[in-house]
Tab-separated table of C-alpha atoms and ligand atoms in Angstrom:
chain	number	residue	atom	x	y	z
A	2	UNK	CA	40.889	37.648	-24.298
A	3	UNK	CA	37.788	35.685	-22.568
A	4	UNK	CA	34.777	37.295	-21.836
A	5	UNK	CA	34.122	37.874	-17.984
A	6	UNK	CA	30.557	37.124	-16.522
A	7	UNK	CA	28.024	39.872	-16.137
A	8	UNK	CA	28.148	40.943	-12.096
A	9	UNK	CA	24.187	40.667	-12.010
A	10	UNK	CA	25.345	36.975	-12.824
A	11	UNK	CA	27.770	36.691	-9.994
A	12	UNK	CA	25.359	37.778	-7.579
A	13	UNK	CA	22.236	35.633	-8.877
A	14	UNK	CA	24.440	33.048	-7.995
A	15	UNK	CA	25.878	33.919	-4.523
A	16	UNK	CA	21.798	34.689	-3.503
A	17	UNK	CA	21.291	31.399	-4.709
A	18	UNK	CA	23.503	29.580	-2.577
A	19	UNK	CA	23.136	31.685	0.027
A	20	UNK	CA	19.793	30.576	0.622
A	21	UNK	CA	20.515	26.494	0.181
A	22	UNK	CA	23.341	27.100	3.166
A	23	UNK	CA	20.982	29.099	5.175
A	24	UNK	CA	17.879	26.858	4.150
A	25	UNK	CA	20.190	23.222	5.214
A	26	UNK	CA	21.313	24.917	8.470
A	27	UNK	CA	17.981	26.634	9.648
A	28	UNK	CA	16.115	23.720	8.468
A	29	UNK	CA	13.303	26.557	7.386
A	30	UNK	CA	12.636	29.791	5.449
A	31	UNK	CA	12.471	31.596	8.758
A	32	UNK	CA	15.775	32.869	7.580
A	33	UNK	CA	14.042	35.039	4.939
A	34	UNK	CA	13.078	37.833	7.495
A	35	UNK	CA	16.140	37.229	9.817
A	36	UNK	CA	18.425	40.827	9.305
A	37	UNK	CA	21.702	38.123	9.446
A	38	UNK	CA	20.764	36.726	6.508
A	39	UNK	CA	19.762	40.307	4.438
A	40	UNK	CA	23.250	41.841	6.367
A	41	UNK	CA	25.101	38.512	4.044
A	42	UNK	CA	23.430	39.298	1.294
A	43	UNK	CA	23.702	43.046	1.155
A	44	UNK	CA	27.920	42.018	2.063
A	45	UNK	CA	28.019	39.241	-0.248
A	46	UNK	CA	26.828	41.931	-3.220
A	47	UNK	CA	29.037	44.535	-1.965
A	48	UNK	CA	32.217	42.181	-2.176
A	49	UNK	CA	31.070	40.751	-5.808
A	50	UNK	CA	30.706	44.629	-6.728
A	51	UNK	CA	34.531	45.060	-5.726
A	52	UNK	CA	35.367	42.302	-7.890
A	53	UNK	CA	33.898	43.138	-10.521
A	54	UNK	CA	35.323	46.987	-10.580
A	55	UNK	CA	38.981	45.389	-9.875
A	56	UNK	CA	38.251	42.759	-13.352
A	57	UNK	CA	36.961	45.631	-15.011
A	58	UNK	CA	40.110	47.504	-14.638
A	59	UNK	CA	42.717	44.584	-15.167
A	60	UNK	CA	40.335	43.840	-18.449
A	61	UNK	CA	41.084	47.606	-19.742
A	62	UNK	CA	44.497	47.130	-19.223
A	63	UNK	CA	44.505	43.915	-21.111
A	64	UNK	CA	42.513	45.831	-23.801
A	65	UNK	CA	45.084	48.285	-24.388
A	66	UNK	CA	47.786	45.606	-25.336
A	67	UNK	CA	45.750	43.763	-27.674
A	68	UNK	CA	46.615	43.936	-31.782
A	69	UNK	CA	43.738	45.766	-33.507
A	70	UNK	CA	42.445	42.897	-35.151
A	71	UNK	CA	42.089	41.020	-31.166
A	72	UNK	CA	40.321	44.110	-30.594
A	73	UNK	CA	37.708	43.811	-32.504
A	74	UNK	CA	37.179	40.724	-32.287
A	75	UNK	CA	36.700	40.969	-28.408
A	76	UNK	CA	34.325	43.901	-29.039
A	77	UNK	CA	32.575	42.314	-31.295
A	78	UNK	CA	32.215	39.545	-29.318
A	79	UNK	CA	31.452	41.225	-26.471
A	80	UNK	CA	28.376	42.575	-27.735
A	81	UNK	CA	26.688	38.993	-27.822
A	82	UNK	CA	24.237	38.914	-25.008
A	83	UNK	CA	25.851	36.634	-22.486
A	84	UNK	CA	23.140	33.799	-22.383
A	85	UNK	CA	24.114	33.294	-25.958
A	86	UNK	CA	27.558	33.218	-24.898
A	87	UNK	CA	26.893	30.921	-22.377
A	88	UNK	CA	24.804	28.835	-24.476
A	89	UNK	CA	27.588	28.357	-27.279
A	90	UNK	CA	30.254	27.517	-25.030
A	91	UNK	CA	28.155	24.605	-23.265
A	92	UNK	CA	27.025	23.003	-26.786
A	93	UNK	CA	29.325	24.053	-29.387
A	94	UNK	CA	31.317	22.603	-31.774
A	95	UNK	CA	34.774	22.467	-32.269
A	96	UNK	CA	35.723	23.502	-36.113
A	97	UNK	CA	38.089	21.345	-37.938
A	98	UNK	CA	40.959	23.324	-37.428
A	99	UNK	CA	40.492	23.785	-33.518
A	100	UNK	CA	40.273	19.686	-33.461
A	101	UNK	CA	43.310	20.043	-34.960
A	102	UNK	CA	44.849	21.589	-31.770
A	103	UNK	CA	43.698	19.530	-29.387
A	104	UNK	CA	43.830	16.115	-31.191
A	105	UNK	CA	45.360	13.686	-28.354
A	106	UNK	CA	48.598	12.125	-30.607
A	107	UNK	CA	47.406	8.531	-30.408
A	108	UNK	CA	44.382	6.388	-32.269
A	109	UNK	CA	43.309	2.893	-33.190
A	110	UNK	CA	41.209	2.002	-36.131
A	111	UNK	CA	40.819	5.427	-37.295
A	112	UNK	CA	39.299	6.436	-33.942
A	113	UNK	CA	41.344	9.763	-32.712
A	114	UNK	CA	41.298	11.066	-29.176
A	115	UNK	CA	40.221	14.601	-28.200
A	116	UNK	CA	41.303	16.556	-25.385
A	117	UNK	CA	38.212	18.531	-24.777
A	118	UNK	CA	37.785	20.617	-22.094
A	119	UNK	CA	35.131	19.750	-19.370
A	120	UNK	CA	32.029	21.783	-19.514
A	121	UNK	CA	31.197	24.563	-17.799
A	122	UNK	CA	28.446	23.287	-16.272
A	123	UNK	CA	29.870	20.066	-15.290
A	124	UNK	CA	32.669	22.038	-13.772
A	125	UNK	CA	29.905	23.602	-11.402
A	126	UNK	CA	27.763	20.623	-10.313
A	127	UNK	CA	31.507	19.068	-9.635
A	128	UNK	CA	32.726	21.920	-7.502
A	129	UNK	CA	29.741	22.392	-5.693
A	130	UNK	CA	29.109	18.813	-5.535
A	131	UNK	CA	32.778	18.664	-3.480
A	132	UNK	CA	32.232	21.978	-1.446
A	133	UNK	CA	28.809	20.603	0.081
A	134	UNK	CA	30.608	17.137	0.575
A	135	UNK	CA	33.145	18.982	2.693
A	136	UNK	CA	30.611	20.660	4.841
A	137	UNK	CA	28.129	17.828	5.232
A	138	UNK	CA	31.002	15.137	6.412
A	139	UNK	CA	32.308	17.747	8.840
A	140	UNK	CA	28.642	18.614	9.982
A	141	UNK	CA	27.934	14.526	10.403
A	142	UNK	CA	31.560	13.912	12.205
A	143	UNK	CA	31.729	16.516	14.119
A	144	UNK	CA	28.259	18.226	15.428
A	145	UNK	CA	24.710	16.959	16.168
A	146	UNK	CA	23.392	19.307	12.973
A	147	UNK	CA	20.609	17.104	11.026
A	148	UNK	CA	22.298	13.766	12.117
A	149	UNK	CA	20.235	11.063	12.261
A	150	UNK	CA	20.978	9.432	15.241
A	151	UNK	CA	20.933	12.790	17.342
A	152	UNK	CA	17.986	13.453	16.286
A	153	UNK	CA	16.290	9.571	16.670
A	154	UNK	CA	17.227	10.563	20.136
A	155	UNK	CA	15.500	13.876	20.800
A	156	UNK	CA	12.614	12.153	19.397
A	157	UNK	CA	12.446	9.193	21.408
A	158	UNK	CA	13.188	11.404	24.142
A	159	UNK	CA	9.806	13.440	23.211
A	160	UNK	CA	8.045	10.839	22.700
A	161	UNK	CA	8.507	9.222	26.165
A	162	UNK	CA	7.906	12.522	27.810
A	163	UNK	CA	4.563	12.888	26.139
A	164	UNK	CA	3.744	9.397	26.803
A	165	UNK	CA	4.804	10.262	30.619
A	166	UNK	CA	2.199	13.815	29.899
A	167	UNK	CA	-0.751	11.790	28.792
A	168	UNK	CA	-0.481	8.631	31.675
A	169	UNK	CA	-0.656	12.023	34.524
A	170	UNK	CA	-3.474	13.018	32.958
A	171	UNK	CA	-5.150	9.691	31.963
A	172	UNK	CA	-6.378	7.886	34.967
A	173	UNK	CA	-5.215	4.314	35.208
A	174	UNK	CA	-7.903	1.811	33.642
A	175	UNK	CA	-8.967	-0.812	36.526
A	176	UNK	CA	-11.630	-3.419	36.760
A	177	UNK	CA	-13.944	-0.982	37.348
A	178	UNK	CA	-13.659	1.778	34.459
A	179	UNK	CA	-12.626	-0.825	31.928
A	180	UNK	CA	-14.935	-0.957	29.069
A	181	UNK	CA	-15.491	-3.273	26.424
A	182	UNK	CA	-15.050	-1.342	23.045
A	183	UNK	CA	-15.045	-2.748	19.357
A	184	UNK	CA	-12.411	-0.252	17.900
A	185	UNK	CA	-10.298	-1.796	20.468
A	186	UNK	CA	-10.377	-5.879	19.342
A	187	UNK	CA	-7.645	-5.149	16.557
A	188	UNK	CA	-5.041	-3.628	18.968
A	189	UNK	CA	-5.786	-6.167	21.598
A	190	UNK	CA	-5.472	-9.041	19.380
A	191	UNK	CA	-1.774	-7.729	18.880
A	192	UNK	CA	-1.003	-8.198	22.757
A	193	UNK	CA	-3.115	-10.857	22.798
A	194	UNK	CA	-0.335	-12.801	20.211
A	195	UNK	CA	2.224	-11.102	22.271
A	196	UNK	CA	1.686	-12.016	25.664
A	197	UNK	CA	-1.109	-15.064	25.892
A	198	UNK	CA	-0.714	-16.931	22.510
A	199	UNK	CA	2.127	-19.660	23.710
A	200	UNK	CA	-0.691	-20.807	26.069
A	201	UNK	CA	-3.561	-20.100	24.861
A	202	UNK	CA	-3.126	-19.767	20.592
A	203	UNK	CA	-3.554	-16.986	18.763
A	204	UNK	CA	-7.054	-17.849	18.453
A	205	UNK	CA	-7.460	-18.745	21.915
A	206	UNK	CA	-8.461	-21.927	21.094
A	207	UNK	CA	-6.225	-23.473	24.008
A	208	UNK	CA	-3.032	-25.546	24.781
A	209	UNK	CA	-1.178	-25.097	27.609
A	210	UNK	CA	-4.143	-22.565	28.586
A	211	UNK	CA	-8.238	-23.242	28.433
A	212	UNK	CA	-9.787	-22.776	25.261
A	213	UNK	CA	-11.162	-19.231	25.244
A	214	UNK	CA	-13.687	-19.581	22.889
A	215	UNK	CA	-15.742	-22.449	24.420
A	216	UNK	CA	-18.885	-21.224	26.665
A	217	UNK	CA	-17.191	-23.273	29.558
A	218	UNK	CA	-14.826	-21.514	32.269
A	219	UNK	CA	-12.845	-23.403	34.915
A	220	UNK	CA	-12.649	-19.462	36.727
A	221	UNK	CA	-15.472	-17.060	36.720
A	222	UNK	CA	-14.649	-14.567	39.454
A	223	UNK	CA	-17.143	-12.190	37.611
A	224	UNK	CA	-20.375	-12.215	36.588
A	225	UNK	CA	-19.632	-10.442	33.001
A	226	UNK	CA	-17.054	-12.246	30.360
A	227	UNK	CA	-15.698	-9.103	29.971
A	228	UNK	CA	-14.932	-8.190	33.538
A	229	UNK	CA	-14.192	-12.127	33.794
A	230	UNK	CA	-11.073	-11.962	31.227
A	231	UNK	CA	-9.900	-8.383	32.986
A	232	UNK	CA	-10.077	-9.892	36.397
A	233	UNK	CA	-8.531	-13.429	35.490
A	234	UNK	CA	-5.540	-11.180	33.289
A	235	UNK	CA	-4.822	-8.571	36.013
A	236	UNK	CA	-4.839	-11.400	39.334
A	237	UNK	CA	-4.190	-14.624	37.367
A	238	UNK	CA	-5.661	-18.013	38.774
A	239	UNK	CA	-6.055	-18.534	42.269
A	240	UNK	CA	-5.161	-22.213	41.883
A	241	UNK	CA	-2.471	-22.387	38.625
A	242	UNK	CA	0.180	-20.190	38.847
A	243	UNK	CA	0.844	-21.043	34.842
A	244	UNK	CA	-1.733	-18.282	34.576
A	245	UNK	CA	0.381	-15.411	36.270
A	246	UNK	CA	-1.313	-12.258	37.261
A	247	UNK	CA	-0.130	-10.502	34.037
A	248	UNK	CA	-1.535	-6.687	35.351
A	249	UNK	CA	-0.498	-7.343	39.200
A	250	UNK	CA	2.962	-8.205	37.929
A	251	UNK	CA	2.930	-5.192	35.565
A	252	UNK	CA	3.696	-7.003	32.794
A	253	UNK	CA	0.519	-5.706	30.958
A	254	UNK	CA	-0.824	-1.893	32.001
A	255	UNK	CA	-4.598	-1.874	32.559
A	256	UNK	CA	-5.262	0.053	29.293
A	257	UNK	CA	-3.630	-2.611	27.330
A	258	UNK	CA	-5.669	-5.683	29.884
A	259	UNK	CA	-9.213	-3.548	28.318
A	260	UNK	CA	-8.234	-4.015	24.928
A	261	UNK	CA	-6.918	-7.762	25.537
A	262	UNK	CA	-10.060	-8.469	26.967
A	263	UNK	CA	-11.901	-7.176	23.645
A	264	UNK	CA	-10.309	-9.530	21.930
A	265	UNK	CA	-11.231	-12.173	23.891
A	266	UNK	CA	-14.805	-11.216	23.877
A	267	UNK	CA	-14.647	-11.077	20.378
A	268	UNK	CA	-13.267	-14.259	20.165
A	269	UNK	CA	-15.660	-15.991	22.343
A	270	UNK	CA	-18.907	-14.522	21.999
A	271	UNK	CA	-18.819	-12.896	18.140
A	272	UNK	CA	-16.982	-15.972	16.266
A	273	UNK	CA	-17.681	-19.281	16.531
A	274	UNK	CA	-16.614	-21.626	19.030
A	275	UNK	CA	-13.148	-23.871	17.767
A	276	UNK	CA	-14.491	-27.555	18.813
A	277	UNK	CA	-12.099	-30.397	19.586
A	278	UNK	CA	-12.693	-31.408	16.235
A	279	UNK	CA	-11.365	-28.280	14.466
A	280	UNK	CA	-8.292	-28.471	16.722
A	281	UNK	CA	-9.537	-26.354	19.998
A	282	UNK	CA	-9.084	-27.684	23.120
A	283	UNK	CA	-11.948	-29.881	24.931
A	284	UNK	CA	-13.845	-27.613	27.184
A	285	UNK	CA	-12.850	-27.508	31.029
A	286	UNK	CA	-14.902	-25.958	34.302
A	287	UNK	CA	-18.398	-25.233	34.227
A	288	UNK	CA	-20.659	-23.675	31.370
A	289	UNK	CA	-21.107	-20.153	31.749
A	290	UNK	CA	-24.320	-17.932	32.365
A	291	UNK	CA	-22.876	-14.531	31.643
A	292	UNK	CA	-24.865	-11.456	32.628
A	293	UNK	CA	-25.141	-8.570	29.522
A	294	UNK	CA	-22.421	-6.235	29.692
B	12	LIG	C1	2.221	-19.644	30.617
B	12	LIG	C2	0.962	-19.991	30.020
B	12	LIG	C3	-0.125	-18.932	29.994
B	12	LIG	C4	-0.043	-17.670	29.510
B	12	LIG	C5	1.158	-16.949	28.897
B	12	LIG	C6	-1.353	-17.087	29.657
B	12	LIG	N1	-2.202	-17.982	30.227
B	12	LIG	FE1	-4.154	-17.680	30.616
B	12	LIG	N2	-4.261	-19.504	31.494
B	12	LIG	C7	-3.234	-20.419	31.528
B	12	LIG	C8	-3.696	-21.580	32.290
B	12	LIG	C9	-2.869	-22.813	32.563
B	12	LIG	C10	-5.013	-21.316	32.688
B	12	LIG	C11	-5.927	-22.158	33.513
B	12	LIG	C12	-5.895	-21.594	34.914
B	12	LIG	C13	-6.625	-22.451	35.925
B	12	LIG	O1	-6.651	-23.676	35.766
B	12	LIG	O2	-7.164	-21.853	36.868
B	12	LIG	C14	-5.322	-19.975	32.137
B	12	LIG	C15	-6.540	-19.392	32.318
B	12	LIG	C16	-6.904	-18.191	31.702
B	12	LIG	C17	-8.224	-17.630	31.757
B	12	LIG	C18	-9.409	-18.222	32.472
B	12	LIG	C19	-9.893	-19.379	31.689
B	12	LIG	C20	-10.790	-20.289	32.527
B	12	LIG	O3	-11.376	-21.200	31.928
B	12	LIG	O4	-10.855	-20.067	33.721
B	12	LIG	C21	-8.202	-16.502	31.026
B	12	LIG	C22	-9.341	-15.546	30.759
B	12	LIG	C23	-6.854	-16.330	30.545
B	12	LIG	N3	-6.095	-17.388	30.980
B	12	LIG	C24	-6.455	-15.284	29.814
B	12	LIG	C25	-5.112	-15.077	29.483
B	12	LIG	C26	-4.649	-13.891	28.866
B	12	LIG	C27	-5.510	-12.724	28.442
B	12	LIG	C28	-3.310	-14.007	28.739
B	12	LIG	C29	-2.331	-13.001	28.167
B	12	LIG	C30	-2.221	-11.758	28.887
B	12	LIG	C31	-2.958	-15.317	29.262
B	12	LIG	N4	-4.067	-15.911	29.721
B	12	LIG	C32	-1.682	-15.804	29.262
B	12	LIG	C33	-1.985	-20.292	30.990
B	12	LIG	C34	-1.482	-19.133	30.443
């Protein structure tokens, strides 16, 4: 007769799982003071109680039809403490003689087949392996729980919204508030690729579009290069509509025109010029006197 599990056992592992199904839907340990999940528990325990009392009885009655010899083997064995138990079952040995029994009726070479059993533990990971497969594929097929998409969603959805918050509470940057700022050259050099290289470079060293890094402007609306490159990217030129009025249009949103212009300040008055010879484009308009920002 086999030896049952201790209930203490039983109910180490129900807590356990317990709190990985509570844990993957709750997404937190919130649970932990939430009376639903102490009413399960206390339920749970109750339940594996039961079982154990009815196993308890069917084992006596078992008991009572054993030979004498079965019987004292199964008390003797029963007073091995039940990690040890456990322990022997998952690692040991089969004797000779049980080989014997369970020696698959076919070989080659002198190699013989056994039909072991599976472990125990092997057993577990396997069933709970195919329980939580079960639940997860009908919690992705069917509901929004931790799915991926669903939840890309909601965050994009956030994320605009709290774009949307800080624009209403950020005023709009014009011509006027723009500022030039060094933390912003990296950023603007981005948009700057994005939006004005196919004209201009990346550099800005010119093509279809003046070379930005010469001293000499065809337009200079403003008195500051700065305020020269916001007002030439928000209105475009006057004269060549190839040079469209990239914040007028809203293509480009003042805040991104401020950083943009960085760049091009950076460009122009903290790197050297790119000559004709090193493949800019051959200055056009007048030479520039720019006032200090
Ligand atoms: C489709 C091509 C094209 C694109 C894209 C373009 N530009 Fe231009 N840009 C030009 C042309 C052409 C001129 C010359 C305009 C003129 O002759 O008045 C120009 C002129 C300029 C000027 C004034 C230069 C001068 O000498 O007067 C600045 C500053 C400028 N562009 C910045 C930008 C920025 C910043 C962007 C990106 C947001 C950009 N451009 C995108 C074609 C372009």
């Amino acid at each position: 007769m086999k030896q049952r599990t201790p209930v203490f056992i039983n109910i180490l592992i129900i807590i356990g799982l317990l709190i990985v199904f509570y844990y993957l839907f709750v997404q937190s340990y919130e649970f932990l003071g939430s009376p639903y999940f102490w009413g399960t528990v206390v339920i749970s325990c109750i339940l594996a109680y039961i079982h154990s009392a009815i196993g308890d009885l069917i084992e006596n009655n078992k008991f009572k039809r054993l030979s004498p010899e079965e019987k004292a083997a199964y008390l003797a064995e029963k007073k091995t403490p039940y990690f040890t138990r456990l322990y022997n079952a998952a690692f040991k040995k089969q004797s000779a003689a049980e080989e014997k029994d369970i020696l698959i009726d076919h070989g080659f070479d002198g190699i013989m087949e056994l039909d072991n059993q599976l472990p125990k533990w092997w057993l577990g990971l396997f069933y709970f392996g195919t329980a939580f497969c079960i639940v997860y594929v009908a919690a992705f097929s069917f509901t929004n729980f931790a799915h991926p998409i669903s939840e890309y969603e909601q965050e994009y959805k956030e994320q605009l919204a709290s774009i949307e918050e800080y624009q209403k509470t950020q005023p709009p940057v014009t011509i006027e508030t723009a500022k030039y700022s060094a933390d912003n050259i990296a950023e603007g050099k981005e948009l700057f690729k994005t939006n004005c290289a196919s004209c201009h470079k990346e550099d800005g060293s010119g093509g279809i579009g003046p070379n930005l890094t010469d001293n000499f402007w065809i337009n200079q609306p403003e008195k500051t290069l700065f305020k020269n490159v916001f007002h030439m990217d928000w209105n475009g030129s006057p004269t060549n509509p190839a040079m469209r009025a990239f914040g007028k249009n809203g293509e480009v949103s003042g805040a991104e025109i401020e950083k943009i212009a960085a760049y091009v300040y950076h460009i122009n008055q903290e790197l050297p010029p790119v000559t004709p010879a090193q493949g800019g484009a051959a200055p056009q308009g007048t030479e520039a006197h720019w006032e200090k920002e």
